[in-house]
Amino acid sequence: MQRVRRASKRVTRFISVTLLAAMLVVTASGLAQAKTITIRLPHCCAVDSHFDVGATKFAEILEEKTDGQLQVRVFPGGQLGQETEVIQGVQNGIIEMTFIGHDPLAQFAPITTLLSLPYLFRDHEHAFRVLDGPVGDAIEQQLASKNLLVLGWGNNGARVYTNSQRPIERPEDLRGLKIRSPENPVNLAITKAMGGTAVAIPYGEVYTALQQGTIDGQENAVINIYPARLQEVQKYMSMTNHLLSFTVLVVNKRFFDSLSPDLQAAVRSAAAEALEYQRRYVEEVTSDLIQKMEAEGVQVNWPDLEPFRKATRSVHDGYIGKKFSRELYETLLQTP
């Protein structure tokens, strides 16, 4: 009888231990699932665009670095709204992150207009050195105060003019032309300084406006022009390179601060790797796209840029001491 009772106790203990182990497995599984965080990352442009390349590379790297704890869902093609709407969504915490062009940020942090001054940087490498220093710190601090935390800067190409009327060989050739620019006062001022009529139109509406003749042309980087098929409704592309443009990976600051230090480090590391990849991609693809546009009938010209620099110098004077300090401007110019 005692042997039966001892055996019964052993069976009871075994069942208890087994149940406890099973409960621990279920609990651990539940905790693991609870820790999985999905991050929404919208951008403006088409699948396979350089925006999409940067966003999807970031998603891949971050998921790998966090063993799937942070998963990024990319929304291409303006699915969650136009850039300004998306930035507001990130600012308010409705959306966790976005990958955008830098131009619309001027509506949220005036200091970012500094980046849009014409002929300010020698090239993108010079610009990235500036952004890695005190000038970049000042810009990022003002954006962070608006709940927009910059994770890094990518390449959005050099902006050029396209139109349906004539090659732009000199600034005066823009006179009488209606040219679309993004909703950034500096971009608009550049076209006006050269005599063109600047029109602010959302990027998603540009093709139709060109097709219908509402505007004569637009200014953007080749890396954006070709995927938008603007070569179908434009005859001329003039390589004025009047300003360099940047992509920006931005996260809601409160969301980022809510992550553990390890996850924050993973996010920053993934951003750095993805943006370095995206920068190289843009450089490699741009020259190829110029050749494709020529093959599709667009006349490409490479004007002397000195007259354009002189014509737009007044744009600098209109913003120094107003949107950003002269000290910050001078710091930028002194960056080797």
Coordinates of N, CA and C in Angstrom, one line a residue, residues 95-250:
I95 N 1.9 57.3 -37.2 CA 2.9 56.5 -38.0 C 4.2 56.5 -37.3
E96 N 4.9 55.3 -37.3 CA 6.1 55.3 -36.5 C 7.3 55.9 -37.2
M97 N 7.4 55.7 -38.6 CA 8.6 56.2 -39.3 C 8.2 56.6 -40.7
T98 N 9.1 57.3 -41.4 CA 8.9 57.5 -42.8 C 10.3 57.8 -43.4
F99 N 10.4 57.6 -44.7 CA 11.6 57.8 -45.5 C 11.2 58.8 -46.6
I100 N 11.6 60.1 -46.5 CA 11.1 61.2 -47.3 C 12.2 62.0 -47.9
G101 N 11.9 62.8 -48.9 CA 12.8 63.9 -49.3 C 12.8 65.0 -48.3
H102 N 14.0 65.7 -48.2 CA 14.1 66.6 -47.1 C 13.3 67.9 -47.3
D103 N 12.9 68.2 -48.5 CA 12.3 69.5 -48.8 C 11.0 69.8 -47.9
P104 N 10.1 68.9 -47.7 CA 8.9 69.3 -47.0 C 9.2 69.5 -45.5
L105 N 10.3 69.1 -45.0 CA 10.7 69.3 -43.6 C 10.8 70.8 -43.2
A106 N 10.9 71.7 -44.2 CA 11.0 73.1 -44.0 C 9.7 73.6 -43.3
Q107 N 8.6 72.9 -43.6 CA 7.3 73.3 -43.0 C 7.3 73.1 -41.5
F108 N 8.2 72.2 -41.0 CA 8.2 71.8 -39.6 C 9.4 72.3 -38.8
A109 N 10.5 72.5 -39.5 CA 11.7 73.1 -38.9 C 12.4 74.0 -39.9
P110 N 12.2 75.3 -39.8 CA 12.7 76.2 -40.8 C 14.2 76.1 -41.1
I111 N 14.9 75.6 -40.1 CA 16.4 75.5 -40.3 C 16.8 74.6 -41.5
T112 N 15.9 73.7 -41.8 CA 16.2 72.8 -42.9 C 16.2 73.5 -44.3
T113 N 15.7 74.7 -44.4 CA 15.8 75.4 -45.6 C 17.3 75.6 -46.0
L114 N 18.2 75.6 -45.0 CA 19.6 75.7 -45.3 C 20.1 74.7 -46.4
L115 N 19.6 73.5 -46.3 CA 20.0 72.4 -47.2 C 19.5 72.6 -48.6
S116 N 18.6 73.5 -48.8 CA 18.0 73.7 -50.1 C 18.6 74.9 -50.9
L117 N 19.6 75.6 -50.3 CA 20.1 76.8 -50.9 C 20.9 76.3 -52.2
P118 N 20.7 77.1 -53.3 CA 21.3 76.7 -54.6 C 22.9 76.7 -54.5
Y119 N 23.5 75.7 -55.2 CA 24.9 75.7 -55.3 C 25.7 75.9 -54.0
L120 N 25.2 75.2 -53.0 CA 25.7 75.4 -51.6 C 26.9 74.4 -51.4
F121 N 26.6 73.1 -51.8 CA 27.6 72.1 -51.6 C 28.4 71.8 -52.9
R122 N 29.6 71.3 -52.7 CA 30.4 70.9 -53.9 C 29.9 69.6 -54.5
D123 N 29.5 68.7 -53.7 CA 28.9 67.5 -54.1 C 28.3 66.8 -52.9
H124 N 27.7 65.6 -53.1 CA 27.0 64.9 -52.0 C 28.0 64.5 -50.9
E125 N 29.2 64.1 -51.3 CA 30.2 63.7 -50.2 C 30.5 64.9 -49.3
H126 N 30.6 66.1 -49.9 CA 30.8 67.3 -49.0 C 29.6 67.5 -48.2
A127 N 28.4 67.3 -48.8 CA 27.1 67.5 -48.0 C 27.0 66.6 -46.8
F128 N 27.4 65.3 -47.0 CA 27.3 64.4 -45.9 C 28.3 64.6 -44.8
R129 N 29.5 65.2 -45.2 CA 30.4 65.6 -44.1 C 29.8 66.8 -43.3
V130 N 29.1 67.7 -44.0 CA 28.4 68.8 -43.3 C 27.4 68.2 -42.3
L131 N 26.6 67.3 -42.8 CA 25.5 66.7 -42.0 C 26.0 65.9 -40.9
D132 N 27.2 65.4 -41.0 CA 27.8 64.6 -39.9 C 28.4 65.5 -38.8
G133 N 28.4 66.8 -39.0 CA 29.0 67.7 -38.1 C 28.1 68.6 -37.4
P134 N 28.5 69.8 -36.9 CA 27.7 70.6 -36.1 C 26.5 71.2 -36.8
V135 N 26.6 71.4 -38.1 CA 25.4 71.8 -38.9 C 24.3 70.8 -38.9
G136 N 24.7 69.5 -39.1 CA 23.7 68.5 -39.0 C 23.1 68.3 -37.6
D137 N 23.9 68.5 -36.6 CA 23.4 68.4 -35.2 C 22.4 69.5 -35.0
A138 N 22.6 70.7 -35.4 CA 21.7 71.8 -35.2 C 20.3 71.5 -35.9
I139 N 20.4 71.0 -37.1 CA 19.2 70.7 -37.9 C 18.4 69.6 -37.2
E140 N 19.1 68.6 -36.8 CA 18.5 67.4 -36.1 C 17.9 67.8 -34.8
Q141 N 18.5 68.7 -34.0 CA 18.0 69.2 -32.7 C 16.6 69.9 -32.9
Q142 N 16.5 70.7 -33.9 CA 15.3 71.4 -34.2 C 14.2 70.5 -34.6
L143 N 14.5 69.5 -35.4 CA 13.5 68.5 -35.8 C 13.1 67.6 -34.6
A144 N 14.0 67.3 -33.7 CA 13.7 66.5 -32.6 C 12.8 67.2 -31.6
S145 N 12.9 68.5 -31.6 CA 12.0 69.3 -30.7 C 10.6 69.3 -31.3
K146 N 10.4 68.9 -32.5 CA 9.1 68.7 -33.2 C 8.7 67.3 -33.1
N147 N 9.4 66.4 -32.3 CA 9.1 65.0 -32.2 C 9.4 64.2 -33.4
L148 N 10.4 64.8 -34.3 CA 10.8 64.1 -35.5 C 12.3 63.8 -35.3
L149 N 12.7 62.5 -35.0 CA 14.0 62.2 -34.8 C 14.7 61.7 -36.1
V150 N 15.7 62.3 -36.5 CA 16.4 61.9 -37.8 C 17.4 60.8 -37.5
L151 N 17.2 59.7 -38.2 CA 18.1 58.5 -38.1 C 19.3 58.6 -39.1
G152 N 19.1 59.3 -40.1 CA 20.2 59.4 -41.1 C 19.7 60.1 -42.4
W153 N 20.7 60.4 -43.2 CA 20.5 61.1 -44.5 C 21.0 60.3 -45.6
G154 N 20.2 60.2 -46.7 CA 20.5 59.5 -47.9 C 20.6 60.5 -49.1
N155 N 20.8 59.9 -50.2 CA 21.0 60.7 -51.5 C 19.7 60.7 -52.3
N156 N 19.3 61.9 -52.6 CA 18.1 62.1 -53.4 C 18.4 62.8 -54.8
G157 N 19.7 62.7 -55.1 CA 20.2 63.2 -56.4 C 20.4 64.7 -56.4
A158 N 20.8 65.2 -57.6 CA 21.0 66.7 -57.8 C 19.8 67.1 -58.7
R159 N 19.2 68.2 -58.3 CA 18.0 68.7 -59.1 C 18.3 69.3 -60.4
V160 N 17.6 69.0 -61.4 CA 17.7 69.6 -62.7 C 16.4 70.0 -63.3
Y161 N 16.4 70.7 -64.3 CA 15.1 71.2 -64.9 C 14.7 70.3 -66.2
T162 N 13.5 70.0 -66.3 CA 12.9 69.5 -67.5 C 11.8 70.4 -68.0
N163 N 11.6 70.4 -69.3 CA 10.4 71.2 -69.8 C 10.1 70.7 -71.2
S164 N 9.0 71.2 -71.7 CA 8.5 70.8 -73.0 C 8.7 71.8 -74.1
Q165 N 9.4 72.9 -73.8 CA 9.6 74.0 -74.7 C 10.9 74.2 -75.3
R166 N 12.0 74.2 -74.5 CA 13.4 74.5 -75.0 C 14.4 74.0 -74.0
P167 N 15.7 73.9 -74.5 CA 16.8 73.6 -73.6 C 17.0 74.8 -72.7
I168 N 17.4 74.6 -71.5 CA 17.8 75.7 -70.6 C 19.3 75.9 -70.6
E169 N 19.8 76.7 -71.4 CA 21.3 77.0 -71.6 C 21.7 78.1 -70.6
R170 N 20.8 79.0 -70.4 CA 21.1 80.2 -69.5 C 19.9 80.4 -68.6
P171 N 20.1 81.1 -67.5 CA 19.0 81.3 -66.6 C 17.8 82.0 -67.3
E172 N 18.1 82.9 -68.2 CA 17.1 83.6 -68.9 C 16.1 82.7 -69.7
D173 N 16.6 81.5 -70.0 CA 15.8 80.6 -70.8 C 14.5 80.1 -70.0
L174 N 14.6 80.3 -68.7 CA 13.4 79.9 -67.9 C 12.3 80.9 -67.9
R175 N 12.5 82.1 -68.4 CA 11.5 83.1 -68.5 C 10.3 82.7 -69.3
G176 N 9.1 82.9 -68.7 CA 7.9 82.5 -69.4 C 7.5 81.1 -69.2
L177 N 8.3 80.3 -68.5 CA 7.9 78.9 -68.3 C 7.4 78.7 -66.9
K178 N 6.3 77.9 -66.8 CA 5.7 77.5 -65.6 C 6.4 76.2 -65.1
I179 N 7.1 76.3 -64.0 CA 7.9 75.2 -63.5 C 7.4 74.7 -62.1
R180 N 7.1 73.5 -62.0 CA 6.7 72.9 -60.7 C 7.9 72.7 -59.8
S181 N 7.7 73.1 -58.6 CA 8.7 72.8 -57.5 C 8.0 72.2 -56.3
P182 N 8.7 71.5 -55.4 CA 8.0 71.0 -54.2 C 7.6 72.2 -53.3
E183 N 6.8 71.8 -52.3 CA 6.3 72.8 -51.4 C 7.3 73.3 -50.4
N184 N 8.4 73.9 -50.9 CA 9.5 74.4 -50.2 C 9.8 75.8 -50.7
P185 N 9.8 76.8 -49.8 CA 9.9 78.2 -50.3 C 11.3 78.5 -51.0
V186 N 12.3 77.7 -50.6 CA 13.6 77.9 -51.3 C 13.6 77.4 -52.7
N187 N 13.0 76.2 -52.9 CA 12.9 75.7 -54.3 C 12.2 76.7 -55.2
L188 N 11.1 77.2 -54.7 CA 10.3 78.1 -55.4 C 11.1 79.4 -55.7
A189 N 11.9 79.9 -54.8 CA 12.7 81.1 -54.9 C 13.7 80.9 -56.0
I190 N 14.3 79.7 -56.1 CA 15.4 79.5 -57.1 C 14.8 79.7 -58.5
T191 N 13.7 79.1 -58.8 CA 13.1 79.2 -60.1 C 12.7 80.7 -60.4
K192 N 12.2 81.4 -59.4 CA 11.8 82.8 -59.6 C 13.0 83.6 -59.8
A193 N 14.2 83.3 -59.1 CA 15.4 84.1 -59.3 C 15.9 84.0 -60.7
M194 N 15.6 83.0 -61.4 CA 16.1 82.8 -62.8 C 15.0 83.2 -63.8
G195 N 13.9 83.8 -63.3 CA 12.9 84.3 -64.2 C 11.7 83.4 -64.5
G196 N 11.8 82.2 -64.0 CA 10.6 81.3 -64.3 C 9.5 81.5 -63.4
T197 N 8.3 81.0 -63.7 CA 7.1 81.1 -62.9 C 7.0 79.8 -62.0
A198 N 7.3 79.9 -60.7 CA 7.3 78.7 -59.9 C 5.9 78.3 -59.4
V199 N 5.6 77.1 -59.5 CA 4.3 76.6 -59.1 C 4.5 75.4 -58.1
A200 N 3.8 75.4 -57.0 CA 3.9 74.3 -56.0 C 2.8 73.3 -56.3
I201 N 3.2 72.1 -56.6 CA 2.2 71.1 -56.9 C 2.7 69.8 -56.2
P202 N 1.8 69.0 -55.6 CA 2.2 67.8 -55.0 C 2.8 66.8 -56.1
Y203 N 3.8 66.1 -55.7 CA 4.6 65.3 -56.6 C 3.7 64.3 -57.4
G204 N 2.7 63.8 -56.7 CA 1.8 62.8 -57.3 C 1.0 63.4 -58.4
E205 N 0.9 64.7 -58.5 CA 0.0 65.3 -59.6 C 0.8 65.9 -60.7
V206 N 2.2 65.7 -60.7 CA 3.0 66.4 -61.7 C 2.8 65.8 -63.1
Y207 N 2.8 64.5 -63.2 CA 2.6 63.9 -64.5 C 1.4 64.4 -65.3
T208 N 0.3 64.4 -64.6 CA -1.0 64.9 -65.2 C -0.9 66.4 -65.6
A209 N -0.3 67.2 -64.7 CA -0.2 68.6 -65.0 C 0.7 68.9 -66.2
L210 N 1.8 68.1 -66.4 CA 2.6 68.2 -67.5 C 1.9 67.7 -68.8
Q211 N 1.2 66.6 -68.6 CA 0.5 66.0 -69.8 C -0.6 67.0 -70.3
Q212 N -1.3 67.7 -69.4 CA -2.4 68.6 -69.8 C -1.9 70.0 -70.1
G213 N -0.6 70.2 -69.9 CA 0.0 71.6 -70.2 C -0.3 72.6 -69.1
T214 N -0.8 72.2 -68.0 CA -1.0 73.1 -66.9 C 0.3 73.8 -66.5
I215 N 1.4 73.0 -66.5 CA 2.7 73.5 -66.3 C 3.6 73.1 -67.5
D216 N 4.7 73.8 -67.7 CA 5.6 73.5 -68.8 C 6.7 72.6 -68.4
G217 N 7.1 72.6 -67.2 CA 8.2 71.8 -66.7 C 8.2 71.6 -65.2
Q218 N 9.3 71.0 -64.8 CA 9.5 70.7 -63.3 C 11.0 70.6 -63.0
E219 N 11.3 70.6 -61.7 CA 12.7 70.4 -61.3 C 12.7 69.4 -60.3
N220 N 13.6 68.4 -60.6 CA 13.8 67.3 -59.7 C 15.1 66.6 -60.0
A221 N 15.4 65.5 -59.3 CA 16.6 64.7 -59.6 C 16.2 63.6 -60.6
V222 N 17.2 63.3 -61.5 CA 17.0 62.3 -62.5 C 16.5 61.0 -61.8
I223 N 17.0 60.6 -60.7 CA 16.6 59.4 -60.0 C 15.1 59.4 -59.7
N224 N 14.5 60.6 -59.6 CA 13.0 60.7 -59.4 C 12.3 60.9 -60.7
I225 N 12.9 61.5 -61.7 CA 12.2 61.9 -62.9 C 11.9 60.6 -63.7
Y226 N 12.8 59.8 -63.9 CA 12.6 58.6 -64.7 C 11.6 57.6 -64.2
P227 N 11.6 57.2 -62.9 CA 10.6 56.3 -62.4 C 9.2 56.9 -62.5
A228 N 9.1 58.2 -62.5 CA 7.7 58.9 -62.6 C 7.3 59.0 -64.0
R229 N 8.1 58.5 -65.0 CA 7.8 58.5 -66.4 C 7.6 59.9 -67.0
L230 N 8.3 60.9 -66.4 CA 8.1 62.2 -66.9 C 8.7 62.4 -68.3
Q231 N 9.6 61.6 -68.7 CA 10.2 61.6 -70.0 C 9.2 61.4 -71.1
E232 N 8.0 60.9 -70.7 CA 6.9 60.7 -71.7 C 6.2 62.0 -72.0
V233 N 6.4 63.0 -71.1 CA 5.6 64.3 -71.3 C 6.6 65.5 -71.2
Q234 N 7.9 65.2 -71.4 CA 8.9 66.3 -71.4 C 9.9 66.0 -72.6
K235 N 10.3 67.1 -73.2 CA 11.2 67.0 -74.3 C 12.7 67.3 -74.0
Y236 N 12.9 68.2 -73.0 CA 14.2 68.7 -72.7 C 14.6 68.4 -71.2
M237 N 15.9 68.1 -71.0 CA 16.4 68.0 -69.6 C 17.7 68.8 -69.5
S238 N 17.8 69.7 -68.7 CA 19.0 70.6 -68.6 C 19.6 70.3 -67.2
M239 N 20.9 69.9 -67.3 CA 21.6 69.5 -66.1 C 22.2 70.7 -65.3
T240 N 21.3 71.4 -64.7 CA 21.7 72.6 -64.0 C 22.2 72.3 -62.6
N241 N 21.8 71.1 -62.1 CA 22.3 70.7 -60.7 C 22.3 71.8 -59.7
H242 N 21.2 72.5 -59.7 CA 21.1 73.8 -58.9 C 21.0 73.6 -57.4
L243 N 20.6 72.4 -57.0 CA 20.7 72.1 -55.6 C 20.8 70.6 -55.4
L244 N 21.4 70.2 -54.4 CA 21.5 68.7 -54.0 C 20.3 68.4 -53.1
S245 N 19.8 67.2 -53.3 CA 18.6 66.8 -52.6 C 18.9 65.6 -51.7
F246 N 18.2 65.5 -50.6 CA 18.5 64.4 -49.7 C 17.3 63.6 -49.3
T247 N 17.5 62.4 -49.0 CA 16.4 61.6 -48.4 C 16.7 61.6 -46.9
V248 N 15.6 61.4 -46.1 CA 15.8 61.4 -44.7 C 15.0 60.3 -44.1
L249 N 15.6 59.5 -43.2 CA 14.9 58.5 -42.4 C 14.5 59.1 -41.1
V250 N 13.2 59.2 -40.8 CA 12.7 59.9 -39.6 C 11.8 59.0 -38.8

